[in-house]
């Protein structure tokens, strides 16, 4: 794609002015379309979120009403299949009805507790944790009482939804379930239960945005430069994750972004740790295509030192290379991620502004 000198000049002028007034970002009205029409006139599903599956008669008769409401509420809020969440609850404790040790108090022989059978170590180190305290685990406060109680169904189900999401759901359900209880026979059993709970008899896995969705995303880019970045990045979808990879056959999270900017003639830092302080911070809700979205990814990372990054391609959507076991590079949602740290705009970095000027001069 040839850079338009006029549009590039406008981009540089606007970005420079924004930088001088310390990140006064002009909001953009981006219309998010759930699907587009391909050339044949067939609707193409460009969404990546789990479908809200209706409950079957089997689910309604087997799952206590309060549990069913919690599974559906937190499944939709966190972005995982509610029937998978419910099937875990069924397989673990029959939705809290089991009288075995560890369900209502104490732990079982493996150290697991509560209706969703969390290992106390993965919950946060103890069964009941004030949510104002610092801890490393999945302890959650579903009922708003300020305490993450592993025996409380609302807290435990919310925590389980977060754990499934963190480990691959809704796209890679089997991997997420394997991490939950490391046995493939367990994964098979949970999936079978989940099918009986869904009205369709299936476990819905969200489709990945297809190539038919690329053109509208690129055309909606705020500049020719961003369009080039998106065009390259989206073309990498389906390639595998490789730690340290910068292409052309495989990438890691920051590598695919580094390569996409390079394809547009721009140089930015190679790693997530370098990319985070490089771009100008953007307020949530004012992010736009071409910006970067960062996440706290666990041990060794923090809100001030995020360990994962994605490329914003449209409002609420990003392209990411997540991890080796998380499947190929794809377009996913960032809005449902609870570990989101913030957004940056590399195009407002002074070094990038100079690079843009040189690119403009080279096209004159």
GROMACS .gro file of C-alpha atoms in nm, residues 82-338:
model
  257
   82UNK     CA    1  -2.178  -2.120   3.082
   83UNK     CA    2  -2.259  -2.486   3.017
   84UNK     CA    3  -1.888  -2.576   3.043
   85UNK     CA    4  -1.875  -2.388   3.372
   86UNK     CA    5  -2.187  -2.574   3.490
   87UNK     CA    6  -2.048  -2.908   3.377
   88UNK     CA    7  -1.738  -2.849   3.591
   89UNK     CA    8  -1.965  -2.780   3.888
   90UNK     CA    9  -2.160  -3.100   3.817
   91UNK     CA   10  -1.850  -3.317   3.778
   92UNK     CA   11  -1.679  -3.176   4.085
   93UNK     CA   12  -1.955  -3.167   4.351
   94UNK     CA   13  -2.294  -3.214   4.182
   95UNK     CA   14  -2.347  -2.836   4.210
   96UNK     CA   15  -2.255  -2.828   4.577
   97UNK     CA   16  -2.486  -3.115   4.677
   98UNK     CA   17  -2.202  -3.360   4.747
   99UNK     CA   18  -2.145  -3.448   5.113
  100UNK     CA   19  -1.783  -3.549   5.060
  101UNK     CA   20  -1.506  -3.378   5.261
  102UNK     CA   21  -1.399  -3.036   5.134
  103UNK     CA   22  -1.725  -2.927   4.974
  104UNK     CA   23  -1.862  -2.720   5.262
  105UNK     CA   24  -1.561  -2.708   5.494
  106UNK     CA   25  -1.202  -2.826   5.510
  107UNK     CA   26  -1.041  -2.989   5.206
  108UNK     CA   27  -1.046  -3.327   5.038
  109UNK     CA   28  -0.746  -3.560   5.021
  110UNK     CA   29  -0.593  -3.353   4.739
  111UNK     CA   30  -0.634  -3.018   4.918
  112UNK     CA   31  -0.932  -2.900   4.713
  113UNK     CA   32  -1.229  -2.713   4.860
  114UNK     CA   33  -1.568  -2.564   4.780
  115UNK     CA   34  -1.833  -2.641   4.517
  116UNK     CA   35  -1.586  -2.588   4.231
  117UNK     CA   36  -1.305  -2.776   4.412
  118UNK     CA   37  -1.026  -2.521   4.399
  119UNK     CA   38  -0.690  -2.618   4.538
  120UNK     CA   39  -0.641  -2.377   4.826
  121UNK     CA   40  -0.304  -2.284   4.677
  122UNK     CA   41  -0.466  -2.173   4.349
  123UNK     CA   42  -0.745  -1.987   4.532
  124UNK     CA   43  -0.494  -1.768   4.710
  125UNK     CA   44  -0.343  -1.963   4.999
  126UNK     CA   45  -0.642  -1.976   5.231
  127UNK     CA   46  -1.013  -2.048   5.200
  128UNK     CA   47  -1.140  -1.699   5.283
  129UNK     CA   48  -0.949  -1.396   5.162
  130UNK     CA   49  -1.036  -1.027   5.215
  131UNK     CA   50  -1.044  -0.885   4.865
  132UNK     CA   51  -0.862  -0.575   4.988
  133UNK     CA   52  -0.554  -0.788   5.060
  134UNK     CA   53  -0.276  -0.881   4.820
  135UNK     CA   54  -0.281  -1.239   4.696
  136UNK     CA   55  -0.189  -1.444   4.392
  137UNK     CA   56  -0.475  -1.670   4.290
  138UNK     CA   57  -0.832  -1.696   4.165
  139UNK     CA   58  -1.010  -1.587   4.482
  140UNK     CA   59  -1.312  -1.380   4.374
  141UNK     CA   60  -1.596  -1.190   4.534
  142UNK     CA   61  -1.911  -1.282   4.347
  143UNK     CA   62  -2.163  -1.167   4.607
  144UNK     CA   63  -1.999  -0.834   4.688
  145UNK     CA   64  -1.935  -0.895   5.058
  146UNK     CA   65  -1.567  -0.807   5.031
  147UNK     CA   66  -1.443  -1.164   5.089
  148UNK     CA   67  -1.337  -1.431   4.843
  149UNK     CA   68  -1.484  -1.743   5.005
  150UNK     CA   69  -1.401  -2.072   4.832
  151UNK     CA   70  -1.713  -2.232   4.988
  152UNK     CA   71  -1.945  -1.957   4.863
  153UNK     CA   72  -2.100  -2.064   4.529
  154UNK     CA   73  -2.105  -1.709   4.390
  155UNK     CA   74  -1.737  -1.658   4.470
  156UNK     CA   75  -1.627  -2.005   4.359
  157UNK     CA   76  -1.815  -2.001   4.028
  158UNK     CA   77  -1.678  -1.657   3.940
  159UNK     CA   78  -1.327  -1.779   4.023
  160UNK     CA   79  -1.373  -2.089   3.809
  161UNK     CA   80  -1.489  -1.876   3.515
  162UNK     CA   81  -1.176  -1.663   3.545
  163UNK     CA   82  -0.955  -1.973   3.560
  164UNK     CA   83  -1.112  -2.123   3.248
  165UNK     CA   84  -1.079  -1.791   3.066
  166UNK     CA   85  -0.715  -1.752   3.168
  167UNK     CA   86  -0.629  -2.097   3.033
  168UNK     CA   87  -0.789  -2.081   2.691
  169UNK     CA   88  -1.171  -2.071   2.704
  170UNK     CA   89  -1.384  -2.004   2.511
  171UNK     CA   90  -1.170  -2.082   2.207
  172UNK     CA   91  -0.964  -2.371   2.347
  173UNK     CA   92  -1.206  -2.534   2.588
  174UNK     CA   93  -1.026  -2.867   2.611
  175UNK     CA   94  -0.699  -2.708   2.710
  176UNK     CA   95  -0.872  -2.494   2.974
  177UNK     CA   96  -1.040  -2.803   3.122
  178UNK     CA   97  -0.717  -3.000   3.119
  179UNK     CA   98  -0.546  -2.728   3.322
  180UNK     CA   99  -0.840  -2.737   3.565
  181UNK     CA  100  -0.793  -3.107   3.639
  182UNK     CA  101  -0.507  -3.260   3.447
  183UNK     CA  102  -0.666  -3.568   3.294
  184UNK     CA  103  -0.810  -3.611   2.946
  185UNK     CA  104  -1.080  -3.845   3.072
  186UNK     CA  105  -1.196  -3.559   3.294
  187UNK     CA  106  -1.205  -3.325   2.993
  188UNK     CA  107  -1.416  -3.576   2.799
  189UNK     CA  108  -1.660  -3.620   3.087
  190UNK     CA  109  -1.707  -3.245   3.139
  191UNK     CA  110  -1.765  -3.186   2.769
  192UNK     CA  111  -2.027  -3.463   2.759
  193UNK     CA  112  -2.213  -3.312   3.055
  194UNK     CA  113  -2.194  -2.969   2.893
  195UNK     CA  114  -2.359  -3.102   2.578
  196UNK     CA  115  -2.657  -3.228   2.778
  197UNK     CA  116  -2.695  -2.885   2.940
  198UNK     CA  117  -2.710  -2.696   2.609
  199UNK     CA  118  -3.035  -2.677   2.415
  200UNK     CA  119  -2.841  -2.741   2.095
  201UNK     CA  120  -2.659  -3.038   2.243
  202UNK     CA  121  -2.325  -2.880   2.153
  203UNK     CA  122  -2.037  -2.691   2.311
  204UNK     CA  123  -2.024  -2.367   2.114
  205UNK     CA  124  -1.672  -2.258   2.025
  206UNK     CA  125  -1.657  -1.902   1.888
  207UNK     CA  126  -1.544  -1.867   1.526
  208UNK     CA  127  -1.232  -1.668   1.458
  209UNK     CA  128  -1.268  -1.354   1.251
  210UNK     CA  129  -1.217  -1.470   0.895
  211UNK     CA  130  -1.041  -1.309   0.601
  212UNK     CA  131  -1.376  -1.170   0.487
  213UNK     CA  132  -1.365  -0.949   0.797
  214UNK     CA  133  -1.022  -0.801   0.720
  215UNK     CA  134  -1.113  -0.551   0.451
  216UNK     CA  135  -1.368  -0.357   0.662
  217UNK     CA  136  -1.117  -0.342   0.949
  218UNK     CA  137  -0.842  -0.208   0.724
  219UNK     CA  138  -1.074   0.040   0.551
  220UNK     CA  139  -1.187   0.174   0.890
  221UNK     CA  140  -0.827   0.245   0.997
  222UNK     CA  141  -0.772   0.608   1.102
  223UNK     CA  142  -0.474   0.650   0.866
  224UNK     CA  143  -0.286   0.482   0.581
  225UNK     CA  144  -0.009   0.391   0.825
  226UNK     CA  145  -0.247   0.214   1.060
  227UNK     CA  146  -0.407   0.041   0.762
  228UNK     CA  147  -0.067  -0.100   0.665
  229UNK     CA  148  -0.004  -0.216   1.022
  230UNK     CA  149  -0.342  -0.390   1.038
  231UNK     CA  150  -0.307  -0.543   0.693
  232UNK     CA  151   0.020  -0.712   0.786
  233UNK     CA  152  -0.091  -0.818   1.134
  234UNK     CA  153  -0.419  -0.973   1.018
  235UNK     CA  154  -0.233  -1.169   0.750
  236UNK     CA  155  -0.043  -1.352   1.027
  237UNK     CA  156  -0.362  -1.499   1.173
  238UNK     CA  157  -0.342  -1.877   1.194
  239UNK     CA  158   0.036  -1.890   1.237
  240UNK     CA  159   0.176  -2.054   1.553
  241UNK     CA  160   0.305  -1.888   1.868
  242UNK     CA  161   0.683  -1.903   1.919
  243UNK     CA  162   0.852  -1.738   2.215
  244UNK     CA  163   1.092  -1.479   2.077
  245UNK     CA  164   0.949  -1.521   1.729
  246UNK     CA  165   0.940  -1.225   1.488
  247UNK     CA  166   0.830  -1.418   1.180
  248UNK     CA  167   0.783  -1.487   0.909
  249UNK     CA  168   0.653  -1.831   1.014
  250UNK     CA  169   0.581  -1.780   1.385
  251UNK     CA  170   0.562  -1.496   1.638
  252UNK     CA  171   0.525  -1.419   2.005
  253UNK     CA  172   0.288  -1.150   2.136
  254UNK     CA  173   0.520  -0.854   2.094
  255UNK     CA  174   0.695  -1.003   1.791
  256UNK     CA  175   0.392  -0.990   1.564
  257UNK     CA  176   0.332  -0.624   1.661
  258UNK     CA  177   0.698  -0.537   1.607
  259UNK     CA  178   0.684  -0.700   1.264
  260UNK     CA  179   0.356  -0.527   1.173
  261UNK     CA  180   0.499  -0.183   1.251
  262UNK     CA  181   0.816  -0.272   1.064
  263UNK     CA  182   0.605  -0.367   0.760
  264UNK     CA  183   0.472  -0.010   0.766
  265UNK     CA  184   0.828   0.127   0.774
  266UNK     CA  185   0.834   0.201   1.147
  267UNK     CA  186   1.066   0.080   1.422
  268UNK     CA  187   0.936   0.021   1.776
  269UNK     CA  188   1.084  -0.183   2.065
  270UNK     CA  189   1.090  -0.559   2.016
  271UNK     CA  190   0.961  -0.683   2.355
  272UNK     CA  191   0.646  -0.624   2.562
  273UNK     CA  192   0.858  -0.476   2.840
  274UNK     CA  193   1.003  -0.226   2.590
  275UNK     CA  194   0.675  -0.151   2.414
  276UNK     CA  195   0.484  -0.061   2.733
  277UNK     CA  196   0.681   0.259   2.820
  278UNK     CA  197   0.740   0.346   2.452
  279UNK     CA  198   0.392   0.452   2.346
  280UNK     CA  199   0.195   0.744   2.484
  281UNK     CA  200  -0.069   0.624   2.731
  282UNK     CA  201  -0.427   0.630   2.607
  283UNK     CA  202  -0.732   0.642   2.832
  284UNK     CA  203  -0.957   0.337   2.826
  285UNK     CA  204  -1.243   0.399   2.587
  286UNK     CA  205  -1.030   0.623   2.366
  287UNK     CA  206  -0.817   0.347   2.217
  288UNK     CA  207  -0.827   0.303   1.840
  289UNK     CA  208  -0.689   0.062   1.577
  290UNK     CA  209  -0.310   0.049   1.579
  291UNK     CA  210  -0.288   0.108   1.955
  292UNK     CA  211  -0.150  -0.156   2.189
  293UNK     CA  212  -0.336  -0.315   2.482
  294UNK     CA  213  -0.134  -0.463   2.769
  295UNK     CA  214  -0.203  -0.729   3.031
  296UNK     CA  215  -0.061  -0.851   3.361
  297UNK     CA  216   0.034  -1.210   3.275
  298UNK     CA  217   0.128  -1.354   3.614
  299UNK     CA  218   0.458  -1.410   3.799
  300UNK     CA  219   0.730  -1.167   3.696
  301UNK     CA  220   0.483  -0.911   3.564
  302UNK     CA  221   0.275  -0.642   3.731
  303UNK     CA  222   0.052  -0.341   3.651
  304UNK     CA  223   0.372  -0.138   3.606
  305UNK     CA  224   0.548  -0.413   3.411
  306UNK     CA  225   0.292  -0.597   3.194
  307UNK     CA  226   0.396  -0.923   3.030
  308UNK     CA  227   0.148  -0.960   2.744
  309UNK     CA  228   0.039  -0.732   2.460
  310UNK     CA  229  -0.216  -0.730   2.179
  311UNK     CA  230  -0.276  -0.505   1.879
  312UNK     CA  231  -0.610  -0.321   1.876
  313UNK     CA  232  -0.782  -0.386   1.540
  314UNK     CA  233  -1.125  -0.242   1.623
  315UNK     CA  234  -1.321  -0.137   1.930
  316UNK     CA  235  -1.303  -0.426   2.177
  317UNK     CA  236  -1.101  -0.649   1.943
  318UNK     CA  237  -0.732  -0.726   1.924
  319UNK     CA  238  -0.495  -0.949   1.732
  320UNK     CA  239  -0.280  -1.153   1.967
  321UNK     CA  240  -0.027  -1.433   1.984
  322UNK     CA  241  -0.111  -1.554   2.333
  323UNK     CA  242   0.091  -1.865   2.420
  324UNK     CA  243   0.216  -2.194   2.276
  325UNK     CA  244  -0.081  -2.395   2.403
  326UNK     CA  245  -0.341  -2.123   2.340
  327UNK     CA  246  -0.378  -2.191   1.970
  328UNK     CA  247  -0.264  -1.988   1.670
  329UNK     CA  248  -0.251  -1.612   1.627
  330UNK     CA  249  -0.608  -1.484   1.614
  331UNK     CA  250  -0.849  -1.197   1.669
  332UNK     CA  251  -1.000  -1.203   2.018
  333UNK     CA  252  -1.180  -0.974   2.262
  334UNK     CA  253  -0.987  -0.768   2.514
  335UNK     CA  254  -1.289  -0.619   2.692
  336UNK     CA  255  -1.362  -0.931   2.898
  337UNK     CA  256  -1.003  -0.974   3.020
  338UNK     CA  257  -0.984  -0.887   3.389
   0.00000   0.00000   0.00000
